XYZ file of N, CA and C in Angstrom:
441
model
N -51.429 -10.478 25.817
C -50.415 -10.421 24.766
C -50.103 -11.832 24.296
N -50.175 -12.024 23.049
C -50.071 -13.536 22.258
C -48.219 -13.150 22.276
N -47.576 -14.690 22.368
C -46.209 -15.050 22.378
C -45.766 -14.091 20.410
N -44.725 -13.621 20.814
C -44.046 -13.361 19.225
C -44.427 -14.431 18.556
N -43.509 -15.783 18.831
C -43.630 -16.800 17.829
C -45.316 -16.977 16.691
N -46.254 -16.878 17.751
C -47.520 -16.698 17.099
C -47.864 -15.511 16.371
N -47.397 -14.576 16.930
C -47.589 -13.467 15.576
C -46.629 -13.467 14.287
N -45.324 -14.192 14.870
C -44.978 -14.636 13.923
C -45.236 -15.432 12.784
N -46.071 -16.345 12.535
C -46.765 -17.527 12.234
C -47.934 -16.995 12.058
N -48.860 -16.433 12.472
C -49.975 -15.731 11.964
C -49.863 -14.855 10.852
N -48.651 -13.614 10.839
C -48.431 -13.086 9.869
C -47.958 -14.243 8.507
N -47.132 -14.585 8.712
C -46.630 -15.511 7.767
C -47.667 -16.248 6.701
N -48.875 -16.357 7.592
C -49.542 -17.209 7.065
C -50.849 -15.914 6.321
N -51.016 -15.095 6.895
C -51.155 -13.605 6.315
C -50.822 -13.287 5.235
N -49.445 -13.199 5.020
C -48.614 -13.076 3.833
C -49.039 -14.117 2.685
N -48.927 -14.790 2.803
C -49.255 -16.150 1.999
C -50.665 -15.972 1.740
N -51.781 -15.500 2.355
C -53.119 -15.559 1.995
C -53.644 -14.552 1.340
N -52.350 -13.155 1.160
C -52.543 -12.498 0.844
C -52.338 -12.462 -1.003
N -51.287 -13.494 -0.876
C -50.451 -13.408 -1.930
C -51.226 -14.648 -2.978
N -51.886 -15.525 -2.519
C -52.923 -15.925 -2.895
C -54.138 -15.594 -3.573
N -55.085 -14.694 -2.680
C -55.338 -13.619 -2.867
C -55.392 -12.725 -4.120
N -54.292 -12.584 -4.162
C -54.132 -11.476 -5.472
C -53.718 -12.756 -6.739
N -53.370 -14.118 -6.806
C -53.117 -14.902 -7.298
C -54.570 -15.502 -8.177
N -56.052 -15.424 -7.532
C -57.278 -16.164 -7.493
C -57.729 -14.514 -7.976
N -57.290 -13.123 -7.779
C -58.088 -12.348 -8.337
C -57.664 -12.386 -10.375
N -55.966 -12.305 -10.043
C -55.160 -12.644 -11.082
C -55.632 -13.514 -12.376
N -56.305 -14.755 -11.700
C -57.042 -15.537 -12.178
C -57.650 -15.376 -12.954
N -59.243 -15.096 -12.144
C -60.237 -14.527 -12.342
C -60.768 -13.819 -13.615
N -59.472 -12.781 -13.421
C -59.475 -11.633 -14.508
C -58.985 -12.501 -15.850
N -58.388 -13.809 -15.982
C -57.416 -14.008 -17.113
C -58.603 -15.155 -17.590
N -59.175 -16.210 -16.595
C -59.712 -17.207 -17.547
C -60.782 -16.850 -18.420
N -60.977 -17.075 -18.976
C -62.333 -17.146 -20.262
C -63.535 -17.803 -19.788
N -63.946 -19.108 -19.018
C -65.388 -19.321 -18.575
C -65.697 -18.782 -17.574
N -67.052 -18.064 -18.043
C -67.802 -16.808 -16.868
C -68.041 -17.361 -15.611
N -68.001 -18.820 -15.715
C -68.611 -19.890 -14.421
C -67.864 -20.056 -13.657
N -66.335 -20.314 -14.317
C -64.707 -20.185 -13.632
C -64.570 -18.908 -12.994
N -64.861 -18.043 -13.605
C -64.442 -16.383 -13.074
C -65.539 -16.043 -12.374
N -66.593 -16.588 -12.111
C -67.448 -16.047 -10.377
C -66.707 -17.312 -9.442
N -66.758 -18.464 -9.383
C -65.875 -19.384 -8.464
C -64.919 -18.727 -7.648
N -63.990 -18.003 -9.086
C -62.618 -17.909 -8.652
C -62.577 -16.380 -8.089
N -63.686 -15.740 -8.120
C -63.487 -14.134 -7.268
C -64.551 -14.411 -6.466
N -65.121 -15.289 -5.933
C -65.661 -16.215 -4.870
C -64.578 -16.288 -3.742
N -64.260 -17.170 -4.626
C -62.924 -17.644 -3.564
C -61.799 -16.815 -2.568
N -61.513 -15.861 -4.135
C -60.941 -14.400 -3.551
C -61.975 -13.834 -2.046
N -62.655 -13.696 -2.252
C -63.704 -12.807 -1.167
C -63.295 -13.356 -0.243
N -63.621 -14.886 -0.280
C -63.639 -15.753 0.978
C -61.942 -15.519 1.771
N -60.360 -15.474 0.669
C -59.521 -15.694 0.986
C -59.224 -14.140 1.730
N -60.154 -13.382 1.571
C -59.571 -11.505 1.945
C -60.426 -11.555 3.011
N -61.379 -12.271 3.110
C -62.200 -12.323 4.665
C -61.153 -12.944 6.125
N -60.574 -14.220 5.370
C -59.616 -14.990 5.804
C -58.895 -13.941 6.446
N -57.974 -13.796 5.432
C -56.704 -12.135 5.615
C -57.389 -11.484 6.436
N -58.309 -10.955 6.493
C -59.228 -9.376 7.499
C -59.111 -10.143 8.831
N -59.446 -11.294 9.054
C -59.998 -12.131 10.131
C -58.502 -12.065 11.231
N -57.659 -12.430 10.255
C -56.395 -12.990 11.285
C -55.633 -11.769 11.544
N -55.573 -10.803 10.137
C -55.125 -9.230 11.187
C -55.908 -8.689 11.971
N -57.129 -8.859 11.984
C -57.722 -8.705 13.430
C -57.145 -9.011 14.633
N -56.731 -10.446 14.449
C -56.857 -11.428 15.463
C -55.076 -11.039 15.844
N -54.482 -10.635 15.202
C -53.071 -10.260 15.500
C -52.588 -8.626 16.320
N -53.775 -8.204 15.577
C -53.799 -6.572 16.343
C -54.542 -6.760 17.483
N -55.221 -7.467 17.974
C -56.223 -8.020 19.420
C -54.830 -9.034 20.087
N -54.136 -9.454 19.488
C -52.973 -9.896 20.257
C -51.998 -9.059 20.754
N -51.665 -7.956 20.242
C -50.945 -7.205 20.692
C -49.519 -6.471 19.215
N -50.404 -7.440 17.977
C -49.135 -7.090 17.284
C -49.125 -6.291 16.044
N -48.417 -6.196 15.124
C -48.697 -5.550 13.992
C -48.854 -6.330 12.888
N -50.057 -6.534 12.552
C -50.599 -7.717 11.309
C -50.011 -7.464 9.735
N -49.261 -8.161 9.256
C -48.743 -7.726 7.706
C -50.277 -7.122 6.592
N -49.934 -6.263 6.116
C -50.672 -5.608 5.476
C -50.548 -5.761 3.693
N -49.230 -6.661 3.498
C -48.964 -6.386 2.256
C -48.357 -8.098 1.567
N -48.823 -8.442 0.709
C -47.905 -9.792 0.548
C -46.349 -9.565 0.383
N -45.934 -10.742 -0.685
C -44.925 -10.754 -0.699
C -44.415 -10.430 -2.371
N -43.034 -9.958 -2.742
C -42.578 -9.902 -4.051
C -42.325 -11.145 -4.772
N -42.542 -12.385 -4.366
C -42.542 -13.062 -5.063
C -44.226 -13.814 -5.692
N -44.878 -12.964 -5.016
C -46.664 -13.017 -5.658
C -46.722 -12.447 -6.706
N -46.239 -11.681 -7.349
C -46.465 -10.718 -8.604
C -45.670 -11.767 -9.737
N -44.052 -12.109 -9.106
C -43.493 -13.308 -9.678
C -44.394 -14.579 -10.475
N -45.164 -14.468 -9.401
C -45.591 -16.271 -9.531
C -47.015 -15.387 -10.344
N -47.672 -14.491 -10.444
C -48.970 -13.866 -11.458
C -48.404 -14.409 -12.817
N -46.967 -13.343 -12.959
C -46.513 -13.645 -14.546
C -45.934 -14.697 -14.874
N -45.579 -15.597 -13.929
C -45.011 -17.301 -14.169
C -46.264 -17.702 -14.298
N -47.330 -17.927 -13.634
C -48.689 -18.945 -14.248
C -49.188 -18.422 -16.039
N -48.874 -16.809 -15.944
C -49.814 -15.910 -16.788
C -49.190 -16.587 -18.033
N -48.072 -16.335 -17.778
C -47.167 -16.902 -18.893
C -47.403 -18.191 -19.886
N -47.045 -19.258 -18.715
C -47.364 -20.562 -18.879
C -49.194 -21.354 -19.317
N -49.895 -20.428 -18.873
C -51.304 -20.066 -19.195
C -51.613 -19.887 -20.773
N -50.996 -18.876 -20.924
C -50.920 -18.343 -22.400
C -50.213 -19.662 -23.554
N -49.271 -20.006 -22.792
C -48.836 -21.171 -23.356
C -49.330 -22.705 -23.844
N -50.213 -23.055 -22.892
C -50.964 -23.974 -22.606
C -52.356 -24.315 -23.581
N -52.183 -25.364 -24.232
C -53.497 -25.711 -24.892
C -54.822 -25.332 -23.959
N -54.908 -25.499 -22.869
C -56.490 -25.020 -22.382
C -55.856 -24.012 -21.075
N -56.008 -23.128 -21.303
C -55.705 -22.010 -20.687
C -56.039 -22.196 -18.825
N -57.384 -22.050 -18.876
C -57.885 -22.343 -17.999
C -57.547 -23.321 -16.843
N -57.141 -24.637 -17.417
C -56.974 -25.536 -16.567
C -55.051 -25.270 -16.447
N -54.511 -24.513 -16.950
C -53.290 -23.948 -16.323
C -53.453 -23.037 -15.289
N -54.313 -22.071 -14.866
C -54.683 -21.603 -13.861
C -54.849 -22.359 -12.903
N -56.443 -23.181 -13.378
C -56.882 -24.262 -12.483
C -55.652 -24.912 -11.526
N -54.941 -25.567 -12.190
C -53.779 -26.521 -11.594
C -52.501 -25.710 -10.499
N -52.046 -24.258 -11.169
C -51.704 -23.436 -10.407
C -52.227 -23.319 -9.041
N -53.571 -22.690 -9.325
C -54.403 -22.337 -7.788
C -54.164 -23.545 -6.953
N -54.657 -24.574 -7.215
C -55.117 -25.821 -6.681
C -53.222 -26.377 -5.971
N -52.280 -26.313 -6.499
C -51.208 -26.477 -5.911
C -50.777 -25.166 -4.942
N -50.954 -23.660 -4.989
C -51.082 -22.872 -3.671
C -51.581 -22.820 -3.151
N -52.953 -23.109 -3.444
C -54.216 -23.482 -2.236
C -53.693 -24.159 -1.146
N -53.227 -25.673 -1.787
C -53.146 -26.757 -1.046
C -51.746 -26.469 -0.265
N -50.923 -25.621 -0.729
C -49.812 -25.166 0.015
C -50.030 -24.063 1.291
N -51.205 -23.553 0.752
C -51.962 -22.301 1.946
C -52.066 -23.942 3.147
N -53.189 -24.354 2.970
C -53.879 -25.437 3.936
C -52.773 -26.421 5.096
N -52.212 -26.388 4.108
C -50.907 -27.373 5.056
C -50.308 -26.779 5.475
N -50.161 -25.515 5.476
C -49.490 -24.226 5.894
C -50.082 -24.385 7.611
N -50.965 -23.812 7.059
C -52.344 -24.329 8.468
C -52.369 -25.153 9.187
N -51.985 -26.226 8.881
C -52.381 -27.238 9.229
C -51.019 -27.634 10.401
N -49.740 -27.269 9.661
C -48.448 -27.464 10.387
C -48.264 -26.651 11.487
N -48.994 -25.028 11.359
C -48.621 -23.987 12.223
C -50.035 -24.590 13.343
N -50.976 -24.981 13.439
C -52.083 -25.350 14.249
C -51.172 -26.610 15.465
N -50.959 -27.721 14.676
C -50.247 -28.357 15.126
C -48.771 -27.715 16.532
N -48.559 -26.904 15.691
C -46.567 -26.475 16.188
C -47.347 -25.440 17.510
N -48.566 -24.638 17.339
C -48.531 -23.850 18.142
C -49.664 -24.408 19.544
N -49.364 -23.651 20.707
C -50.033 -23.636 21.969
C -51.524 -24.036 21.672
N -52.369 -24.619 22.728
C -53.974 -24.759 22.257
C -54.404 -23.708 21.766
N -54.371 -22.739 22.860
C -55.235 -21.411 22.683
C -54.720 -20.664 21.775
N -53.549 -20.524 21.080
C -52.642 -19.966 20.025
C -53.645 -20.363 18.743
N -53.663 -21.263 18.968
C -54.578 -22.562 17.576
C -55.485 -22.614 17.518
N -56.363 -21.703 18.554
C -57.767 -22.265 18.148
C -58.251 -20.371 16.985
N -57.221 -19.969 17.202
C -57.441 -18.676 16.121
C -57.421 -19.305 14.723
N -55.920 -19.709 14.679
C -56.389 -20.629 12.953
C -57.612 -22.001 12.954
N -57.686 -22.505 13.480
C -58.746 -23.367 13.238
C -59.845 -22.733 13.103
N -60.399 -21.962 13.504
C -61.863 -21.362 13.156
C -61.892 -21.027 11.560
N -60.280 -20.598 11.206
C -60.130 -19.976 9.812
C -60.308 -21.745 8.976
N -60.476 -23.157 9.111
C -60.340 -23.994 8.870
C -61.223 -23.986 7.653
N -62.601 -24.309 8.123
C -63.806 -24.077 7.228
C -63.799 -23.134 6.179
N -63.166 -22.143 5.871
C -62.968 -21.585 4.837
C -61.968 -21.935 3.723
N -60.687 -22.531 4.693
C -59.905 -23.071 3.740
C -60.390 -24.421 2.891
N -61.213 -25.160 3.728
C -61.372 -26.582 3.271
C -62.655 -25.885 2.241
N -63.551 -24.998 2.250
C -64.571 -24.490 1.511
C -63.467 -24.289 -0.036
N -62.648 -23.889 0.062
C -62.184 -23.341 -0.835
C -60.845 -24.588 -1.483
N -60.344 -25.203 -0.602
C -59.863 -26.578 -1.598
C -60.776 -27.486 -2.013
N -62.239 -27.789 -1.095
C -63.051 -28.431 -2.267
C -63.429 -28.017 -3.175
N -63.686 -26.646 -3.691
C -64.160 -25.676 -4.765
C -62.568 -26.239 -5.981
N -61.432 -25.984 -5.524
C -60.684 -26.053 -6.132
C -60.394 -27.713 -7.085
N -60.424 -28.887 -5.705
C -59.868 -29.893 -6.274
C -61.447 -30.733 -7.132
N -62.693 -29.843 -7.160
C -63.575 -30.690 -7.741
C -63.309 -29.814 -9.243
N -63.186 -28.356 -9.537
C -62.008 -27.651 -10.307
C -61.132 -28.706 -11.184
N -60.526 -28.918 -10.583
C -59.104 -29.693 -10.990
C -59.408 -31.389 -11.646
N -60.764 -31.700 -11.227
C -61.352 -32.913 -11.368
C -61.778 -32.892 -12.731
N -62.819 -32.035 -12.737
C -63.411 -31.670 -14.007
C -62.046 -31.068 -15.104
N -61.246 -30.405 -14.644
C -60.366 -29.974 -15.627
C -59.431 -30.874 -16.720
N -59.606 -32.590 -15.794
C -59.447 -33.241 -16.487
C -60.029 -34.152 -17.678
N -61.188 -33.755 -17.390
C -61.772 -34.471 -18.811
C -62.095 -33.971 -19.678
């Protein structure tokens, strides 16, 4: 049986990947370059493998893995969608969106790896390589979006 605190913190971070997730499918569906929209439901795959991985790893602990994000993910769809629509290049309003929750997913990670027990941590670290797969996808994204 894994400590609460860690299923605590696993879900959490669940929630958030979930809500992501539907944020990068959100995406996907809205930008206009076909090259952007395989990347970005790329990414999705990779971020729902993520999600599958750690409710695994929470129900093998002993607990009940969140299944659902959060109400403020649908929030933040029609706040980018919005501001998107608004935006001289559409696209790179997405772009810049993702790339600031991404990087909020990662450090997410990065703080709960740190805060928790070795063996607690070595569940998110394996999930590492996917995240960093997916902020370099993003911030070379965000690179190009500027010129």
């Amino acid at each position: 049986m894994v400590s609460s605190v860690t299923l605590t913190i696993c879900n959490q971070l669940i929630r958030r990947g979930i809500d992501l997730c539907r944020l990068y499918r959100h995406a996907a569906l809205a930008v206009g370059e076909p090259g952007l929209r395989a990347v970005l439901e790329e990414d999705a795959q990779a971020l729902a493998a993520l999600v599958a991985d750690l409710q695994h790893d929470v129900e093998l602990g002993g607990g009940v893995p969140r299944t659902h994000g959060s109400w403020r993910a649908a929030l933040r769809c029609r706040l980018v969608d919005g501001m998107a629509h608004a935006a001289a290049r559409r696209d790179n309003a997405w772009i810049h969106a993702l790339v600031q929750d991404e990087s909020g997913l990662l450090h997410a990670f990065e703080r709960a790896i740190a805060a928790l027990p070795e063996d607690s941590a070595k569940v998110l670290r394996r999930q590492l390589p996917r995240l960093r797969g997916i902020h370099l996808d993003m911030h070379s994204l965000a690179g190009t979006a500027h010129s």
